[in-house]
Coordinates of C-alpha atoms in Angstrom, one line a residue:
X1 CA -36.8 -24.3 3.6
X2 CA -33.8 -23.4 5.8
X3 CA -31.4 -24.6 3.1
X4 CA -33.0 -22.1 0.8
X5 CA -33.2 -19.1 3.2
X6 CA -29.6 -19.1 4.3
X7 CA -28.1 -18.8 0.8
X8 CA -30.7 -16.1 0.0
X9 CA -29.7 -14.2 3.1
X10 CA -26.1 -14.5 2.1
X11 CA -26.8 -13.1 -1.4
X12 CA -28.9 -10.3 0.1
X13 CA -26.1 -9.4 2.5
X14 CA -23.5 -9.1 -0.2
X15 CA -25.9 -7.3 -2.5
X16 CA -26.4 -4.7 0.2
X17 CA -22.6 -4.4 0.5
X18 CA -22.2 -4.2 -3.3
X19 CA -24.7 -1.4 -3.5
X20 CA -22.4 0.8 -1.5
X21 CA -19.5 0.2 -3.9
X22 CA -20.1 3.6 -5.5
X23 CA -17.0 5.6 -4.6
X24 CA -18.9 8.1 -2.6
X25 CA -17.5 9.4 0.7
X26 CA -20.0 9.2 3.6
X27 CA -19.9 9.9 7.3
X28 CA -19.4 6.8 9.4
X29 CA -20.6 6.1 12.9
X30 CA -17.1 6.2 14.4
X31 CA -16.5 9.8 13.4
X32 CA -14.6 9.0 10.2
X33 CA -15.6 9.2 6.6
X34 CA -15.4 6.2 4.3
X35 CA -16.0 5.2 0.7
X36 CA -16.1 1.9 -1.1
X37 CA -14.5 2.2 -4.5
X38 CA -16.3 1.3 -7.7
X39 CA -14.9 -2.1 -8.7
X40 CA -13.6 -2.3 -12.3
X41 CA -13.2 -6.1 -12.4
X42 CA -14.2 -8.9 -10.0
X43 CA -11.2 -8.8 -7.7
X44 CA -9.4 -5.7 -6.3
X45 CA -6.3 -5.5 -4.1
X46 CA -3.2 -3.5 -3.0
X47 CA -4.3 0.1 -3.3
X48 CA -2.1 3.2 -3.1
X49 CA -3.2 6.9 -2.6
X50 CA -1.1 9.9 -3.5
X51 CA -2.1 13.6 -3.1
X52 CA -1.7 16.0 -6.0
X53 CA -0.6 19.7 -5.6
X54 CA -4.0 20.9 -6.7
X55 CA -5.7 18.9 -3.8
X56 CA -6.9 16.0 -5.9
X57 CA -6.3 12.5 -4.6
X58 CA -5.2 9.7 -7.0
X59 CA -5.7 6.1 -6.1
X60 CA -4.3 3.0 -8.0
X61 CA -4.8 -0.7 -7.3
X62 CA -4.7 -3.9 -9.2
X63 CA -7.9 -5.5 -10.5
X64 CA -8.9 -8.5 -12.5
X65 CA -10.5 -11.9 -12.2
X66 CA -8.1 -13.0 -9.4
X67 CA -4.5 -12.2 -8.3
X68 CA -2.0 -13.8 -10.6
X69 CA -4.3 -14.2 -13.6
X70 CA -3.5 -12.9 -17.1
X71 CA -6.2 -10.2 -17.1
X72 CA -5.1 -8.4 -13.9
X73 CA -4.6 -4.7 -14.7
X74 CA -3.6 -1.6 -12.8
X75 CA -6.5 0.8 -12.5
X76 CA -6.6 4.4 -11.4
X77 CA -9.4 6.6 -9.8
X78 CA -9.4 10.2 -8.8
X79 CA -11.1 12.2 -6.0
X80 CA -11.2 15.8 -7.4
X81 CA -10.5 18.4 -4.8
X82 CA -13.6 19.6 -2.9
X83 CA -15.8 16.7 -3.9
X84 CA -16.9 13.5 -2.2
X85 CA -17.0 11.3 -5.3
X86 CA -14.2 9.1 -6.6
X87 CA -14.3 8.7 -10.4
X88 CA -14.9 5.4 -12.1
X89 CA -11.5 3.6 -12.4
X90 CA -9.7 3.4 -15.7
X91 CA -7.3 0.8 -16.9
X92 CA -3.8 2.2 -17.3
X93 CA -1.6 -1.0 -17.6
X94 CA -2.6 -4.4 -18.8
X95 CA -0.7 -7.1 -20.7
X96 CA -1.9 -10.4 -22.0
X97 CA -0.1 -13.3 -20.5
X98 CA 1.1 -11.3 -17.5
X99 CA -0.3 -10.3 -14.2
X100 CA 0.1 -6.8 -12.7
X101 CA 0.5 -6.0 -9.0
X102 CA 1.5 -3.4 -6.3
X103 CA 1.1 0.1 -7.8
X104 CA 3.2 2.8 -6.1
X105 CA 2.3 6.4 -6.9
X106 CA 4.8 9.2 -6.5
X107 CA 4.4 12.9 -7.4
X108 CA 7.8 14.5 -8.0
X109 CA 7.8 18.2 -7.1
X110 CA 11.0 18.8 -9.2
X111 CA 9.5 17.7 -12.5
X112 CA 5.7 18.1 -11.7
X113 CA 5.2 14.5 -12.9
X114 CA 3.0 12.0 -11.2
X115 CA 4.7 8.6 -11.6
X116 CA 3.1 5.2 -11.3
X117 CA 5.4 2.2 -10.7
X118 CA 4.1 -1.4 -10.5
X119 CA 5.2 -5.0 -10.7
X120 CA 4.4 -7.4 -13.6
X121 CA 4.9 -11.1 -13.5
X122 CA 4.2 -14.1 -15.6
X123 CA 0.5 -15.1 -15.3
X124 CA -0.6 -18.3 -13.7
X125 CA -0.3 -21.4 -15.7
X126 CA -2.8 -24.3 -15.4
X127 CA -2.3 -26.0 -12.0
X128 CA 0.0 -23.2 -10.8
X129 CA -0.6 -21.7 -7.3
X130 CA 0.6 -18.3 -8.6
X131 CA 3.5 -18.2 -6.0
X132 CA 6.2 -19.2 -8.5
X133 CA 5.4 -16.2 -10.7
X134 CA 7.0 -13.8 -8.3
X135 CA 10.4 -15.0 -9.4
X136 CA 9.7 -13.5 -12.8
X137 CA 8.4 -10.1 -11.6
X138 CA 9.8 -6.9 -13.1
X139 CA 8.9 -3.2 -12.3
X140 CA 7.2 -1.0 -14.9
X141 CA 6.7 2.8 -15.1
X142 CA 4.0 5.2 -16.3
X143 CA 3.7 9.0 -16.1
X144 CA 0.9 11.6 -15.9
X145 CA 1.3 15.3 -16.2
X146 CA -2.4 16.1 -15.4
X147 CA -2.9 14.6 -12.0
X148 CA -3.8 11.1 -13.1
X149 CA -6.3 11.9 -15.8
X150 CA -4.1 10.6 -18.6
X151 CA -1.1 8.3 -18.6
X152 CA 1.8 7.3 -20.9
X153 CA 2.1 3.7 -22.0
X154 CA 3.9 1.4 -19.5
X155 CA 7.6 0.8 -19.9
X156 CA 9.8 -1.7 -18.1
X157 CA 12.1 0.1 -15.6
X158 CA 13.7 -2.7 -13.5
X159 CA 14.2 -5.8 -15.5
X160 CA 15.9 -7.9 -12.8
X161 CA 13.7 -11.0 -12.3
X162 CA 12.0 -11.0 -8.9
X163 CA 11.9 -7.2 -8.5
X164 CA 8.9 -6.1 -6.3
X165 CA 7.8 -2.8 -4.8
X166 CA 4.9 -1.9 -2.4
X167 CA 5.5 1.3 -0.3
X168 CA 6.1 5.0 -0.6
X169 CA 9.1 6.7 -2.1
X170 CA 11.0 9.1 0.3
X171 CA 13.0 12.1 -0.8
X172 CA 16.5 12.2 0.6
X173 CA 18.2 15.4 2.0
X174 CA 20.2 15.4 -1.2
X175 CA 17.0 15.6 -3.1
X176 CA 17.3 12.1 -4.5
X177 CA 14.5 9.4 -4.7
X178 CA 14.7 6.6 -2.1
X179 CA 12.5 3.8 -3.5
X180 CA 12.1 0.8 -1.1
X181 CA 11.9 -2.5 -3.0
X182 CA 12.6 -6.2 -2.4
X183 CA 13.6 -9.2 -4.5
X184 CA 11.1 -12.0 -4.3
X185 CA 13.0 -15.2 -4.0
X186 CA 10.5 -18.1 -4.5
X187 CA 12.9 -20.9 -3.5
X188 CA 15.4 -18.3 -2.4
X189 CA 15.3 -16.0 0.6
X190 CA 13.6 -12.6 0.0
X191 CA 15.7 -9.6 0.7
X192 CA 15.0 -5.8 0.8
X193 CA 16.8 -2.8 -0.7
X194 CA 16.7 0.9 -1.3
X195 CA 16.9 2.0 -4.9
X196 CA 18.3 5.6 -5.2
X197 CA 17.7 7.8 -8.2
X198 CA 20.0 10.8 -8.3
X199 CA 18.7 12.3 -11.5
X200 CA 14.9 12.1 -11.0
X201 CA 14.8 10.2 -14.3
X202 CA 13.4 6.6 -14.0
X203 CA 15.6 5.2 -16.8
X204 CA 18.9 6.6 -15.6
X205 CA 21.2 4.6 -13.4
X206 CA 19.9 3.7 -9.9
X207 CA 22.1 3.2 -6.9
X208 CA 21.3 0.2 -4.7
X209 CA 21.6 0.1 -0.9
X210 CA 20.9 -3.2 0.9
X211 CA 19.2 -3.6 4.2
X212 CA 21.5 -5.5 6.5
X213 CA 20.4 -9.1 7.2
X214 CA 16.9 -8.7 5.6
X215 CA 16.3 -12.3 4.7
X216 CA 12.6 -13.1 4.9
X217 CA 11.8 -9.4 5.4
X218 CA 10.0 -7.6 2.5
X219 CA 8.0 -4.6 1.5
X220 CA 9.9 -2.0 3.6
X221 CA 8.0 1.1 4.5
X222 CA 10.4 4.0 5.2
X223 CA 9.7 7.2 7.2
X224 CA 11.7 10.3 8.3
X225 CA 10.6 11.0 11.9
X226 CA 12.5 14.4 12.2
X227 CA 12.6 16.9 9.3
X228 CA 16.0 17.7 7.9
X229 CA 17.5 14.7 9.8
X230 CA 19.5 12.0 8.1
X231 CA 17.8 9.5 10.4
X232 CA 15.3 7.2 8.7
X233 CA 13.3 4.3 10.2
X234 CA 12.0 1.4 8.1
X235 CA 9.5 -1.3 9.0
X236 CA 9.2 -4.7 7.3
X237 CA 6.6 -7.4 6.5
X238 CA 7.8 -10.7 7.9
X239 CA 7.5 -13.7 5.6
X240 CA 7.5 -16.0 8.6
X241 CA 4.3 -14.3 9.9
X242 CA 5.8 -13.5 13.4
X243 CA 6.5 -9.8 13.9
X244 CA 6.8 -6.4 12.1
X245 CA 10.6 -5.7 12.1
X246 CA 12.3 -2.3 12.4
X247 CA 15.7 -0.9 11.1
X248 CA 17.3 2.5 11.4
X249 CA 19.5 4.5 9.0
X250 CA 21.7 7.4 10.2
X251 CA 23.0 7.9 6.7
X252 CA 19.8 8.9 4.9
X253 CA 19.1 5.4 3.6
X254 CA 22.6 4.3 2.5
X255 CA 23.4 2.0 5.4
X256 CA 21.0 0.4 7.9
X257 CA 21.1 -1.3 11.3
X258 CA 20.2 -5.0 11.5
X259 CA 16.4 -5.3 11.6
X260 CA 14.9 -6.2 15.0
X261 CA 11.5 -7.3 16.2
X262 CA 9.0 -4.8 17.2
X263 CA 6.2 -5.6 19.6
X264 CA 3.7 -5.6 16.7
X265 CA 2.7 -8.9 15.2
X266 CA 2.7 -9.6 11.5
X267 CA 0.7 -12.1 9.4
X268 CA 2.9 -12.1 6.3
X269 CA 0.7 -9.3 4.9
X270 CA 1.3 -5.7 3.8
X271 CA 1.9 -2.8 6.2
X272 CA 2.5 0.9 5.7
X273 CA 3.8 3.6 8.1
X274 CA 3.9 7.4 7.9
X275 CA 5.3 10.3 9.9
X276 CA 2.5 12.5 11.2
X277 CA 2.6 16.3 11.6
X278 CA 3.3 15.8 15.3
X279 CA 6.5 13.8 14.5
X280 CA 4.9 10.6 15.7
X281 CA 4.8 7.5 13.5
X282 CA 1.6 5.9 12.6
X283 CA 1.4 2.4 11.1
X284 CA -1.5 0.4 9.7
X285 CA -1.5 -3.4 9.8
X286 CA -3.3 -6.5 10.8
X287 CA -2.7 -7.2 14.5
X288 CA -2.5 -11.0 14.1
X289 CA -0.2 -13.7 13.0
X290 CA -2.7 -15.4 10.8
X291 CA -5.9 -13.6 9.6
X292 CA -6.1 -10.5 7.5
X293 CA -8.9 -9.2 9.8
X294 CA -9.2 -6.9 11.7
X295 CA -7.1 -3.9 10.5
X296 CA -5.8 -1.3 13.0
X297 CA -3.7 1.9 13.3
X298 CA -1.1 2.3 16.0
X299 CA 0.9 5.4 16.9
X300 CA 4.5 5.6 18.3
X301 CA 6.0 8.6 20.0
X302 CA 9.5 7.1 20.1
X303 CA 10.1 6.1 16.4
X304 CA 8.6 2.7 16.7
X305 CA 10.2 1.4 19.8
X306 CA 6.9 1.4 21.6
X307 CA 3.3 2.0 20.5
X308 CA 1.3 4.3 22.7
X309 CA -2.2 4.0 21.1
X310 CA -4.0 1.5 18.8
X311 CA -7.5 1.8 17.4
X312 CA -9.4 -0.6 15.1
X313 CA -10.2 0.7 11.7
X314 CA -12.3 -2.2 10.5
X315 CA -13.4 -5.6 11.9
X316 CA -15.9 -7.6 9.9
X317 CA -17.6 -10.5 11.6
X318 CA -20.4 -12.8 10.6
X319 CA -18.8 -14.5 7.7
X320 CA -15.4 -16.4 7.7
X321 CA -12.8 -15.4 5.2
X322 CA -13.4 -11.7 4.8
X323 CA -10.1 -9.9 4.1
X324 CA -9.0 -6.4 5.2
X325 CA -5.5 -5.9 4.1
X326 CA -2.6 -4.1 2.3
X327 CA -3.1 -0.6 3.6
X328 CA -1.7 2.7 2.5
X329 CA -1.6 5.8 4.7
X330 CA -0.7 9.5 4.7
X331 CA -1.7 12.7 6.5
X332 CA -2.9 15.7 4.5
X333 CA -2.3 19.4 5.1
X334 CA -5.5 19.7 7.1
X335 CA -4.3 17.0 9.5
X336 CA -6.7 14.3 8.3
X337 CA -5.3 10.8 8.0
X338 CA -6.2 9.0 4.7
X339 CA -6.1 5.2 4.7
X340 CA -7.1 2.8 2.0
X341 CA -7.1 -1.0 2.1
X342 CA -8.4 -4.1 0.4
X343 CA -12.0 -4.9 1.3
X344 CA -12.6 -8.7 0.9
X345 CA -10.8 -8.6 -2.5
X346 CA -14.1 -7.2 -3.9
X347 CA -13.2 -3.5 -3.7
X348 CA -10.9 -0.9 -2.0
X349 CA -12.1 1.0 1.1
X350 CA -11.0 4.6 1.6
X351 CA -11.2 5.8 5.2
X352 CA -10.5 9.3 6.5
X353 CA -9.7 9.9 10.1
X354 CA -10.4 13.5 11.3
X355 CA -7.0 13.9 13.1
X356 CA -4.3 12.0 15.1
X357 CA -6.3 12.5 18.3
X358 CA -9.0 10.2 17.0
X359 CA -6.6 7.2 17.3
X360 CA -6.2 7.7 21.1
X361 CA -9.9 8.5 21.8
X362 CA -11.9 6.0 23.9
X363 CA -14.0 3.7 21.8
X364 CA -16.3 0.7 22.4

């Protein structure tokens, strides 16, 4: 009888969880709001949120049967301004024989175009682990002129094999795009770069600025701590699963210091940082060297040298293997902090913190 009851309880547990995957924002017990996105396919991962000028939020992620498979698509959902309901996701990029990953959304105020960039690699072959496919990755581009409701067909933008993105584009003081990317090496060492677009046209020439000594450091997340300053700070995922690394540019992203270890651990999983209205830096990450659980937010008042406050965002217990990973984060004009992250590869979770002060509040 016990052998029958335990599987049944497991099914009931996940059925209850699945019942909340409706895209509706609800108040949570910790003083935040949260929503579990409506899954389009079986697996969901690597979300990205971008605000639109009209107040809508647009979210993209990749979804399919499993990461690396031929059916993995980029999907997009919207949270219309003033509502608490995310729309059902739509497929905007899918290509047979290839697997899509890592959408990056970017609204360009100069052209009033919402861009979606994402990677695309050869799909897994029989017996393949999926890791070798990163060597073949290229970066593709789509556009929307109506806040993510409709999209152009995807076009290849960076054809160099191994091209990968993950984190937010920053505008330079010269009004150019600074797009952090990395080249996945497979058997080679991964290295990170800044791609700079002077013209605001994705298919014009891009300048390329390398991060000094960035071997094994990928998915740079770049922030500008002080407005109108040429000083930028970048944080990196560590392929060796040791530490989050940090580098500084005094030249608005053209040259960088050698990356150095921060006090924050890294598990060879995605991170993202943002500059808050206070000028402090917030970063979302897994505070471990192994598991992708729990997920936390930390705040630094000295540009990432030390981290004054850390608060858990999510920590699932009871079943081994649950994943909370690959966050994106930004602060809206009302001071609320929006975070989204992978929830057990089943869906994406959107969490809204009421303000920065929430991070330093006492919690049990």
